[in-house]
Amino acid sequence: MTTSTRAGRREWVGLAVLALPTLLVSLDVFVLVLALPKLAVSLHADGTEQLWIMDTYGFMVAGFMVTMGTLGDRIGRRKLLLVGATAFGLASVAAAFSTSAAMLIAARAVLGIAGATLAPSILALIGTMFTDARQRASAIGIWAGCFTVGAIIGPMVGGFLLEHFWWGSVFLLGVPAMVLLLVIGPKLLPEYRDETAGRLDLPSVGLSLAAILPAVYGVKELARDGVHPLPVTALVAGIAVGYVFVKRQRTLDEPLLDLRLFAGKAFRTALGGMLLFSMLGGTTMLFVAQFFQLSLHLSPVGAALGLLPGMALPPSASSPLPCWPGGSRPAR
């Protein structure tokens, strides 16, 4: 029987280093909603390009999250986090100084792939640093709270930047935090690899991407243009490949995605709540922010103030990330 070691000052300072990028990445996601009208005019982006500018980040995160989570077990979670932070910082600069809608969409795609490395790496490192169940629960709560705070203050920060600077400034918010993480992270954060993890199952990686990306694309296109052959085909293909992916995971000794996670009621509830909040909150913010600025002709700060009451609703209620049953964290 092992005894959990309580975390000390080093671990809590390390948590602060991990929490700051989380806060700023969350803030960065929500400020884009306010920046969209200005950048659309500057880059001559049509309606379709505006949707891709908004959606590409989440599109890539959804496609690569599972792969990045298990990749960190094999190459090292700190290493993956630092690689992701580097890519996120560079892509943020590219997005800020984009000269065309296509360039911005490409930069947002790289941001999404880099963003897919951050959340699983940070959560895994928190689990490694905080072995005491109570401390781990507190640490995860702080991490989740930073995302919530970023969502609440994002519109106000974005409104201020857009009032005083060009639209690209909203993409630079996370760069200082990534630089801080790259400088301090190697000194404070432990490296951890799962020595029991087998080789990365490349067919599963391909299946996960082939399932998620067409499905997300199909849903997005159906929502925009209604029922057409291409998005319907993409959605059906994604679902079919997803079925093959799930069947493969059940037969592997070292699956890319441990399906036992979904057996836990707390996990399913938290996941469903976060999905619901993201869908409703993101959609509402996008339309309301554009209505305030394009129809009511409010300034970015005025639009941000109008959004604030809705953002103050407790999104944290939908994201209770509990400590794992038994005080332990799943390998994947």
mmCIF file of C-alpha atoms in Angstrom:
data_model
loop_
_atom_site.group_PDB
_atom_site.id
_atom_site.type_symbol
_atom_site.label_atom_id
_atom_site.label_comp_id
_atom_site.label_asym_id
_atom_site.label_seq_id
_atom_site.Cartn_x
_atom_site.Cartn_y
_atom_site.Cartn_z
ATOM 1 C CA MET A 1 0.000 0.000 0.000
ATOM 2 C CA THR A 2 1.470 3.348 -1.048
ATOM 3 C CA THR A 3 1.143 6.600 0.813
ATOM 4 C CA SER A 4 0.457 9.798 -1.108
ATOM 5 C CA THR A 5 3.029 12.556 -0.657
ATOM 6 C CA ARG A 6 1.610 16.011 -0.090
ATOM 7 C CA ALA A 7 2.745 18.629 -2.567
ATOM 8 C CA GLY A 8 4.990 21.442 -1.405
ATOM 9 C CA ARG A 9 5.767 24.972 -2.528
ATOM 10 C CA ARG A 10 7.513 23.845 -5.723
ATOM 11 C CA GLU A 11 4.419 22.003 -6.944
ATOM 12 C CA TRP A 12 2.070 24.909 -6.208
ATOM 13 C CA VAL A 13 4.356 27.365 -8.027
ATOM 14 C CA GLY A 14 4.448 24.876 -10.888
ATOM 15 C CA LEU A 15 0.647 24.875 -10.879
ATOM 16 C CA ALA A 16 0.680 28.668 -11.253
ATOM 17 C CA VAL A 17 2.954 28.291 -14.285
ATOM 18 C CA LEU A 18 0.462 25.806 -15.757
ATOM 19 C CA ALA A 19 -2.620 27.830 -14.844
ATOM 20 C CA LEU A 20 -1.538 31.106 -16.475
ATOM 21 C CA PRO A 21 -1.421 29.709 -20.029
ATOM 22 C CA THR A 22 -4.803 28.084 -19.393
ATOM 23 C CA LEU A 23 -6.268 31.443 -18.383
ATOM 24 C CA LEU A 24 -4.842 33.254 -21.383
ATOM 25 C CA VAL A 25 -5.701 30.525 -23.903
ATOM 26 C CA SER A 26 -9.292 30.600 -22.644
ATOM 27 C CA LEU A 27 -9.304 34.380 -22.842
ATOM 28 C CA ASP A 28 -7.830 34.213 -26.352
ATOM 29 C CA VAL A 29 -10.661 31.949 -27.535
ATOM 30 C CA PHE A 30 -13.386 34.300 -26.341
ATOM 31 C CA VAL A 31 -11.864 37.595 -27.505
ATOM 32 C CA LEU A 32 -11.897 36.395 -31.120
ATOM 33 C CA VAL A 33 -15.681 36.698 -31.122
ATOM 34 C CA LEU A 34 -15.370 40.469 -30.701
ATOM 35 C CA ALA A 35 -12.506 40.774 -33.172
ATOM 36 C CA LEU A 36 -14.318 38.990 -36.007
ATOM 37 C CA PRO A 37 -16.153 42.029 -37.477
ATOM 38 C CA LYS A 38 -12.956 44.112 -37.669
ATOM 39 C CA LEU A 39 -10.696 41.386 -39.012
ATOM 40 C CA ALA A 40 -13.338 40.388 -41.574
ATOM 41 C CA VAL A 41 -13.261 43.910 -43.014
ATOM 42 C CA SER A 42 -9.466 44.143 -42.871
ATOM 43 C CA LEU A 43 -8.865 40.763 -44.537
ATOM 44 C CA HIS A 44 -11.882 40.974 -46.884
ATOM 45 C CA ALA A 45 -13.154 37.684 -45.469
ATOM 46 C CA ASP A 46 -16.498 36.489 -46.773
ATOM 47 C CA GLY A 47 -19.065 34.653 -44.660
ATOM 48 C CA THR A 48 -17.601 31.210 -45.322
ATOM 49 C CA GLU A 49 -14.076 32.357 -44.467
ATOM 50 C CA GLN A 50 -15.346 33.935 -41.246
ATOM 51 C CA LEU A 51 -16.857 30.611 -40.211
ATOM 52 C CA TRP A 52 -13.593 28.831 -40.924
ATOM 53 C CA ILE A 53 -11.645 31.443 -38.963
ATOM 54 C CA MET A 54 -13.899 30.769 -35.981
ATOM 55 C CA ASP A 55 -14.203 27.003 -36.354
ATOM 56 C CA THR A 56 -10.757 25.837 -37.450
ATOM 57 C CA TYR A 57 -9.256 26.003 -33.958
ATOM 58 C CA GLY A 58 -11.895 23.763 -32.391
ATOM 59 C CA PHE A 59 -11.868 21.573 -35.492
ATOM 60 C CA MET A 60 -8.167 20.763 -35.000
ATOM 61 C CA VAL A 61 -8.414 20.433 -31.223
ATOM 62 C CA ALA A 62 -11.214 17.892 -31.626
ATOM 63 C CA GLY A 63 -9.237 15.916 -34.186
ATOM 64 C CA PHE A 64 -5.919 15.776 -32.331
ATOM 65 C CA MET A 65 -6.866 15.769 -28.624
ATOM 66 C CA VAL A 66 -6.995 11.986 -28.223
ATOM 67 C CA THR A 67 -3.746 11.468 -30.130
ATOM 68 C CA MET A 68 -1.865 14.145 -28.186
ATOM 69 C CA GLY A 69 -3.075 12.771 -24.864
ATOM 70 C CA THR A 70 -1.629 9.341 -25.491
ATOM 71 C CA LEU A 71 1.471 10.712 -27.249
ATOM 72 C CA GLY A 72 2.423 12.513 -24.038
ATOM 73 C CA ASP A 73 2.467 9.196 -22.181
ATOM 74 C CA ARG A 74 5.111 7.951 -24.574
ATOM 75 C CA ILE A 75 7.438 10.868 -25.310
ATOM 76 C CA GLY A 76 7.005 12.699 -22.000
ATOM 77 C CA ARG A 77 4.259 15.003 -20.849
ATOM 78 C CA ARG A 78 6.486 17.978 -20.086
ATOM 79 C CA LYS A 79 8.239 17.633 -23.430
ATOM 80 C CA LEU A 80 4.937 17.553 -25.298
ATOM 81 C CA LEU A 81 3.678 20.554 -23.317
ATOM 82 C CA LEU A 82 6.767 22.613 -24.160
ATOM 83 C CA VAL A 83 6.620 21.659 -27.836
ATOM 84 C CA GLY A 84 2.941 22.616 -27.890
ATOM 85 C CA ALA A 85 3.633 25.923 -26.123
ATOM 86 C CA THR A 86 6.322 26.780 -28.682
ATOM 87 C CA ALA A 87 4.006 26.016 -31.592
ATOM 88 C CA PHE A 88 1.147 27.920 -29.946
ATOM 89 C CA GLY A 89 3.282 31.025 -29.444
ATOM 90 C CA LEU A 90 4.628 31.032 -33.008
ATOM 91 C CA ALA A 91 1.194 30.401 -34.516
ATOM 92 C CA SER A 92 -0.258 33.219 -32.403
ATOM 93 C CA VAL A 93 2.255 35.658 -33.879
ATOM 94 C CA ALA A 94 1.468 34.394 -37.387
ATOM 95 C CA ALA A 95 -2.253 34.861 -36.742
ATOM 96 C CA ALA A 96 -1.743 38.384 -35.403
ATOM 97 C CA PHE A 97 0.110 39.492 -38.525
ATOM 98 C CA SER A 98 -1.938 37.583 -41.100
ATOM 99 C CA THR A 99 -2.367 39.389 -44.397
ATOM 100 C CA SER A 100 -5.192 37.259 -45.783
ATOM 101 C CA ALA A 101 -8.082 35.161 -44.561
ATOM 102 C CA ALA A 102 -6.365 31.999 -45.834
ATOM 103 C CA MET A 103 -3.227 32.791 -43.822
ATOM 104 C CA LEU A 104 -5.283 33.380 -40.685
ATOM 105 C CA ILE A 105 -7.199 30.124 -41.173
ATOM 106 C CA ALA A 106 -3.902 28.230 -41.557
ATOM 107 C CA ALA A 107 -2.505 29.875 -38.423
ATOM 108 C CA ARG A 108 -5.663 28.976 -36.520
ATOM 109 C CA ALA A 109 -5.263 25.361 -37.660
ATOM 110 C CA VAL A 110 -1.738 25.229 -36.209
ATOM 111 C CA LEU A 111 -3.056 26.884 -33.039
ATOM 112 C CA GLY A 112 -5.638 24.113 -32.759
ATOM 113 C CA ILE A 113 -3.080 21.326 -33.130
ATOM 114 C CA ALA A 114 -0.848 23.030 -30.561
ATOM 115 C CA GLY A 115 -3.830 23.633 -28.290
ATOM 116 C CA ALA A 116 -4.613 19.916 -28.389
ATOM 117 C CA THR A 117 -1.294 19.278 -26.619
ATOM 118 C CA LEU A 118 -1.919 21.734 -23.781
ATOM 119 C CA ALA A 119 -4.973 20.479 -21.877
ATOM 120 C CA PRO A 120 -4.059 16.756 -21.696
ATOM 121 C CA SER A 121 -0.427 17.553 -20.872
ATOM 122 C CA ILE A 122 -1.377 20.027 -18.138
ATOM 123 C CA LEU A 123 -3.927 17.689 -16.558
ATOM 124 C CA ALA A 124 -1.490 14.779 -16.680
ATOM 125 C CA LEU A 125 1.257 16.881 -15.064
ATOM 126 C CA ILE A 126 -1.147 18.022 -12.345
ATOM 127 C CA GLY A 127 -1.910 14.372 -11.646
ATOM 128 C CA THR A 128 1.815 13.639 -11.420
ATOM 129 C CA MET A 129 2.639 16.634 -9.204
ATOM 130 C CA PHE A 130 -0.297 16.243 -6.815
ATOM 131 C CA THR A 131 -0.571 12.643 -5.655
ATOM 132 C CA ASP A 132 -2.657 13.498 -2.580
ATOM 133 C CA ALA A 133 -6.327 13.157 -3.590
ATOM 134 C CA ARG A 134 -7.483 16.325 -1.801
ATOM 135 C CA GLN A 135 -4.648 18.429 -3.147
ATOM 136 C CA ARG A 136 -5.189 17.065 -6.640
ATOM 137 C CA ALA A 137 -8.877 17.959 -6.499
ATOM 138 C CA SER A 138 -7.964 21.504 -5.408
ATOM 139 C CA ALA A 139 -5.330 21.813 -8.135
ATOM 140 C CA ILE A 140 -7.721 20.640 -10.854
ATOM 141 C CA GLY A 141 -10.351 23.028 -9.496
ATOM 142 C CA ILE A 142 -7.895 25.922 -9.797
ATOM 143 C CA TRP A 143 -7.045 24.878 -13.345
ATOM 144 C CA ALA A 144 -10.728 24.668 -14.324
ATOM 145 C CA GLY A 145 -11.392 27.984 -12.574
ATOM 146 C CA CYS A 146 -8.744 29.686 -14.711
ATOM 147 C CA PHE A 147 -10.586 28.616 -17.852
ATOM 148 C CA THR A 148 -13.817 29.995 -16.398
ATOM 149 C CA VAL A 149 -12.206 33.315 -15.441
ATOM 150 C CA GLY A 150 -10.749 33.627 -18.934
ATOM 151 C CA ALA A 151 -14.205 33.115 -20.430
ATOM 152 C CA ILE A 152 -15.690 35.821 -18.189
ATOM 153 C CA ILE A 153 -13.043 38.517 -18.624
ATOM 154 C CA GLY A 154 -12.247 37.682 -22.261
ATOM 155 C CA PRO A 155 -14.839 40.013 -23.811
ATOM 156 C CA MET A 156 -13.734 42.959 -21.663
ATOM 157 C CA VAL A 157 -10.042 42.461 -22.421
ATOM 158 C CA GLY A 158 -10.839 41.982 -26.089
ATOM 159 C CA GLY A 159 -12.981 45.109 -26.158
ATOM 160 C CA PHE A 160 -10.169 47.169 -24.627
ATOM 161 C CA LEU A 161 -7.587 45.866 -27.106
ATOM 162 C CA LEU A 162 -9.841 46.470 -30.097
ATOM 163 C CA GLU A 163 -10.569 50.018 -28.923
ATOM 164 C CA HIS A 164 -6.874 50.912 -28.701
ATOM 165 C CA PHE A 165 -4.977 48.531 -31.008
ATOM 166 C CA TRP A 166 -5.427 46.620 -34.270
ATOM 167 C CA TRP A 167 -7.412 43.387 -34.435
ATOM 168 C CA GLY A 168 -4.281 41.224 -34.442
ATOM 169 C CA SER A 169 -3.478 42.244 -30.873
ATOM 170 C CA VAL A 170 -6.056 39.772 -29.536
ATOM 171 C CA PHE A 171 -3.943 36.877 -30.803
ATOM 172 C CA LEU A 172 -0.865 38.024 -28.892
ATOM 173 C CA LEU A 173 -2.411 37.627 -25.437
ATOM 174 C CA GLY A 174 -1.105 34.117 -24.903
ATOM 175 C CA VAL A 175 2.427 34.711 -26.190
ATOM 176 C CA PRO A 176 3.957 36.070 -22.928
ATOM 177 C CA ALA A 177 2.481 33.160 -20.961
ATOM 178 C CA MET A 178 3.935 30.652 -23.416
ATOM 179 C CA VAL A 179 7.359 32.305 -23.158
ATOM 180 C CA LEU A 180 7.120 32.143 -19.348
ATOM 181 C CA LEU A 181 6.169 28.476 -19.554
ATOM 182 C CA LEU A 182 9.130 27.715 -21.817
ATOM 183 C CA VAL A 183 11.573 29.511 -19.486
ATOM 184 C CA ILE A 184 10.313 28.296 -16.098
ATOM 185 C CA GLY A 185 8.614 25.030 -17.030
ATOM 186 C CA PRO A 186 11.782 22.918 -17.420
ATOM 187 C CA LYS A 187 12.900 23.980 -13.925
ATOM 188 C CA LEU A 188 9.632 23.452 -12.041
ATOM 189 C CA LEU A 189 7.665 20.804 -13.908
ATOM 190 C CA PRO A 190 8.533 17.124 -13.607
ATOM 191 C CA GLU A 191 8.961 14.939 -16.649
ATOM 192 C CA TYR A 192 6.832 11.839 -16.729
ATOM 193 C CA ARG A 193 6.455 8.977 -19.152
ATOM 194 C CA ASP A 194 4.224 5.984 -18.766
ATOM 195 C CA GLU A 195 6.791 3.192 -18.821
ATOM 196 C CA THR A 196 4.028 0.621 -19.274
ATOM 197 C CA ALA A 197 2.637 2.329 -22.369
ATOM 198 C CA GLY A 198 3.121 0.321 -25.518
ATOM 199 C CA ARG A 199 3.861 1.630 -28.958
ATOM 200 C CA LEU A 200 1.575 4.290 -30.362
ATOM 201 C CA ASP A 201 -1.060 2.525 -32.450
ATOM 202 C CA LEU A 202 -0.810 4.491 -35.691
ATOM 203 C CA PRO A 203 -3.904 2.898 -37.282
ATOM 204 C CA SER A 204 -5.924 4.137 -34.294
ATOM 205 C CA VAL A 205 -4.498 7.631 -34.783
ATOM 206 C CA GLY A 206 -5.570 7.585 -38.411
ATOM 207 C CA LEU A 207 -9.010 6.235 -37.542
ATOM 208 C CA SER A 208 -9.567 8.878 -34.851
ATOM 209 C CA LEU A 209 -8.738 11.695 -37.265
ATOM 210 C CA ALA A 210 -10.774 10.106 -40.057
ATOM 211 C CA ALA A 211 -13.750 9.849 -37.700
ATOM 212 C CA ILE A 212 -13.684 13.223 -35.968
ATOM 213 C CA LEU A 213 -12.682 15.602 -38.756
ATOM 214 C CA PRO A 214 -15.319 14.550 -41.343
ATOM 215 C CA ALA A 215 -18.016 14.385 -38.659
ATOM 216 C CA VAL A 216 -17.269 17.892 -37.389
ATOM 217 C CA TYR A 217 -17.039 19.199 -40.955
ATOM 218 C CA GLY A 218 -20.373 17.595 -41.836
ATOM 219 C CA VAL A 219 -22.161 19.074 -38.835
ATOM 220 C CA LYS A 220 -20.713 22.540 -39.532
ATOM 221 C CA GLU A 221 -21.701 22.504 -43.194
ATOM 222 C CA LEU A 222 -25.193 21.154 -42.474
ATOM 223 C CA ALA A 223 -25.733 23.953 -39.970
ATOM 224 C CA ARG A 224 -24.619 26.552 -42.508
ATOM 225 C CA ASP A 225 -26.186 25.403 -45.795
ATOM 226 C CA GLY A 226 -28.726 22.761 -44.837
ATOM 227 C CA VAL A 227 -28.904 19.240 -46.236
ATOM 228 C CA HIS A 228 -26.517 18.641 -49.149
ATOM 229 C CA PRO A 229 -24.801 15.462 -50.380
ATOM 230 C CA LEU A 230 -21.238 16.419 -49.381
ATOM 231 C CA PRO A 231 -21.797 17.228 -45.673
ATOM 232 C CA VAL A 232 -24.199 14.290 -45.272
ATOM 233 C CA THR A 233 -21.618 11.957 -46.806
ATOM 234 C CA ALA A 234 -18.889 13.391 -44.577
ATOM 235 C CA LEU A 235 -21.016 12.970 -41.451
ATOM 236 C CA VAL A 236 -22.020 9.392 -42.292
ATOM 237 C CA ALA A 237 -18.412 8.517 -43.142
ATOM 238 C CA GLY A 238 -17.188 10.002 -39.869
ATOM 239 C CA ILE A 239 -19.728 8.019 -37.859
ATOM 240 C CA ALA A 240 -18.856 4.804 -39.713
ATOM 241 C CA VAL A 241 -15.124 5.260 -39.153
ATOM 242 C CA GLY A 242 -15.847 6.136 -35.518
ATOM 243 C CA TYR A 243 -17.579 2.784 -35.116
ATOM 244 C CA VAL A 244 -14.511 1.024 -36.522
ATOM 245 C CA PHE A 245 -12.299 3.064 -34.168
ATOM 246 C CA VAL A 246 -14.314 2.038 -31.097
ATOM 247 C CA LYS A 247 -14.246 -1.631 -32.131
ATOM 248 C CA ARG A 248 -10.471 -1.479 -32.533
ATOM 249 C CA GLN A 249 -9.971 0.128 -29.107
ATOM 250 C CA ARG A 250 -11.882 -2.736 -27.495
ATOM 251 C CA THR A 251 -9.499 -5.294 -28.973
ATOM 252 C CA LEU A 252 -6.194 -3.588 -28.115
ATOM 253 C CA ASP A 253 -4.222 -4.216 -24.934
ATOM 254 C CA GLU A 254 -2.886 -0.641 -25.174
ATOM 255 C CA PRO A 255 -5.703 1.361 -26.802
ATOM 256 C CA LEU A 256 -5.306 4.921 -27.981
ATOM 257 C CA LEU A 257 -8.448 5.813 -26.003
ATOM 258 C CA ASP A 258 -9.318 3.887 -22.844
ATOM 259 C CA LEU A 259 -13.065 3.394 -23.229
ATOM 260 C CA ARG A 260 -13.363 2.484 -19.538
ATOM 261 C CA LEU A 261 -13.290 6.214 -18.812
ATOM 262 C CA PHE A 262 -16.834 6.518 -20.135
ATOM 263 C CA ALA A 263 -18.113 3.962 -17.644
ATOM 264 C CA GLY A 264 -17.871 6.571 -14.868
ATOM 265 C CA LYS A 265 -21.021 8.619 -14.319
ATOM 266 C CA ALA A 266 -19.071 11.657 -13.057
ATOM 267 C CA PHE A 267 -16.904 11.653 -16.179
ATOM 268 C CA ARG A 268 -19.893 11.394 -18.527
ATOM 269 C CA THR A 269 -21.763 14.134 -16.665
ATOM 270 C CA ALA A 270 -18.801 16.525 -16.715
ATOM 271 C CA LEU A 271 -18.118 15.826 -20.386
ATOM 272 C CA GLY A 272 -21.754 16.338 -21.359
ATOM 273 C CA GLY A 273 -22.016 19.547 -19.351
ATOM 274 C CA MET A 274 -18.887 21.007 -20.905
ATOM 275 C CA LEU A 275 -20.110 20.069 -24.391
ATOM 276 C CA LEU A 276 -23.505 21.672 -23.796
ATOM 277 C CA PHE A 277 -21.981 24.872 -22.415
ATOM 278 C CA SER A 278 -19.523 25.117 -25.305
ATOM 279 C CA MET A 279 -22.259 24.671 -27.905
ATOM 280 C CA LEU A 280 -24.779 27.060 -26.385
ATOM 281 C CA GLY A 281 -22.318 29.619 -25.037
ATOM 282 C CA GLY A 282 -20.129 29.770 -28.139
ATOM 283 C CA THR A 283 -23.043 30.057 -30.568
ATOM 284 C CA THR A 284 -24.776 32.737 -28.512
ATOM 285 C CA MET A 285 -21.615 34.801 -28.120
ATOM 286 C CA LEU A 286 -20.845 34.707 -31.839
ATOM 287 C CA PHE A 287 -24.240 36.003 -32.942
ATOM 288 C CA VAL A 288 -24.793 38.462 -30.097
ATOM 289 C CA ALA A 289 -21.324 40.017 -30.457
ATOM 290 C CA GLN A 290 -21.858 40.625 -34.171
ATOM 291 C CA PHE A 291 -25.387 41.936 -33.573
ATOM 292 C CA PHE A 292 -24.106 44.463 -31.025
ATOM 293 C CA GLN A 293 -21.347 45.752 -33.308
ATOM 294 C CA LEU A 294 -22.870 45.489 -36.792
ATOM 295 C CA SER A 295 -26.550 46.193 -36.084
ATOM 296 C CA LEU A 296 -26.502 48.347 -32.941
ATOM 297 C CA HIS A 297 -23.143 49.928 -33.892
ATOM 298 C CA LEU A 298 -21.723 49.543 -30.403
ATOM 299 C CA SER A 299 -18.007 49.901 -29.818
ATOM 300 C CA PRO A 300 -16.025 46.742 -28.926
ATOM 301 C CA VAL A 301 -16.075 47.783 -25.263
ATOM 302 C CA GLY A 302 -19.820 48.415 -25.417
ATOM 303 C CA ALA A 303 -20.366 45.012 -27.020
ATOM 304 C CA ALA A 304 -18.187 43.417 -24.343
ATOM 305 C CA LEU A 305 -20.267 45.013 -21.598
ATOM 306 C CA GLY A 306 -23.373 43.655 -23.272
ATOM 307 C CA LEU A 307 -21.895 40.156 -23.312
ATOM 308 C CA LEU A 308 -20.695 40.272 -19.716
ATOM 309 C CA PRO A 309 -23.965 39.255 -17.983
ATOM 310 C CA GLY A 310 -24.187 36.105 -20.074
ATOM 311 C CA MET A 311 -20.555 35.214 -19.462
ATOM 312 C CA ALA A 312 -21.023 35.696 -15.729
ATOM 313 C CA LEU A 313 -23.373 32.710 -15.652
ATOM 314 C CA PRO A 314 -21.424 29.964 -13.931
ATOM 315 C CA PRO A 315 -19.830 27.881 -16.671
ATOM 316 C CA SER A 316 -17.898 26.212 -13.892
ATOM 317 C CA ALA A 317 -21.114 24.462 -12.955
ATOM 318 C CA SER A 318 -20.776 22.475 -16.149
ATOM 319 C CA SER A 319 -17.124 21.592 -15.665
ATOM 320 C CA PRO A 320 -16.660 19.914 -12.302
ATOM 321 C CA LEU A 321 -13.472 17.988 -12.894
ATOM 322 C CA PRO A 322 -13.344 15.654 -9.919
ATOM 323 C CA CYS A 323 -10.376 13.694 -8.726
ATOM 324 C CA TRP A 324 -10.347 10.276 -10.295
ATOM 325 C CA PRO A 325 -12.021 7.422 -8.395
ATOM 326 C CA GLY A 326 -9.739 5.820 -5.897
ATOM 327 C CA GLY A 327 -7.437 8.835 -5.850
ATOM 328 C CA SER A 328 -5.679 7.756 -9.011
ATOM 329 C CA ARG A 329 -5.534 9.077 -12.536
ATOM 330 C CA PRO A 330 -6.144 6.937 -15.590
ATOM 331 C CA ALA A 331 -3.158 6.419 -17.812
ATOM 332 C CA ARG A 332 -5.075 7.815 -20.753
#
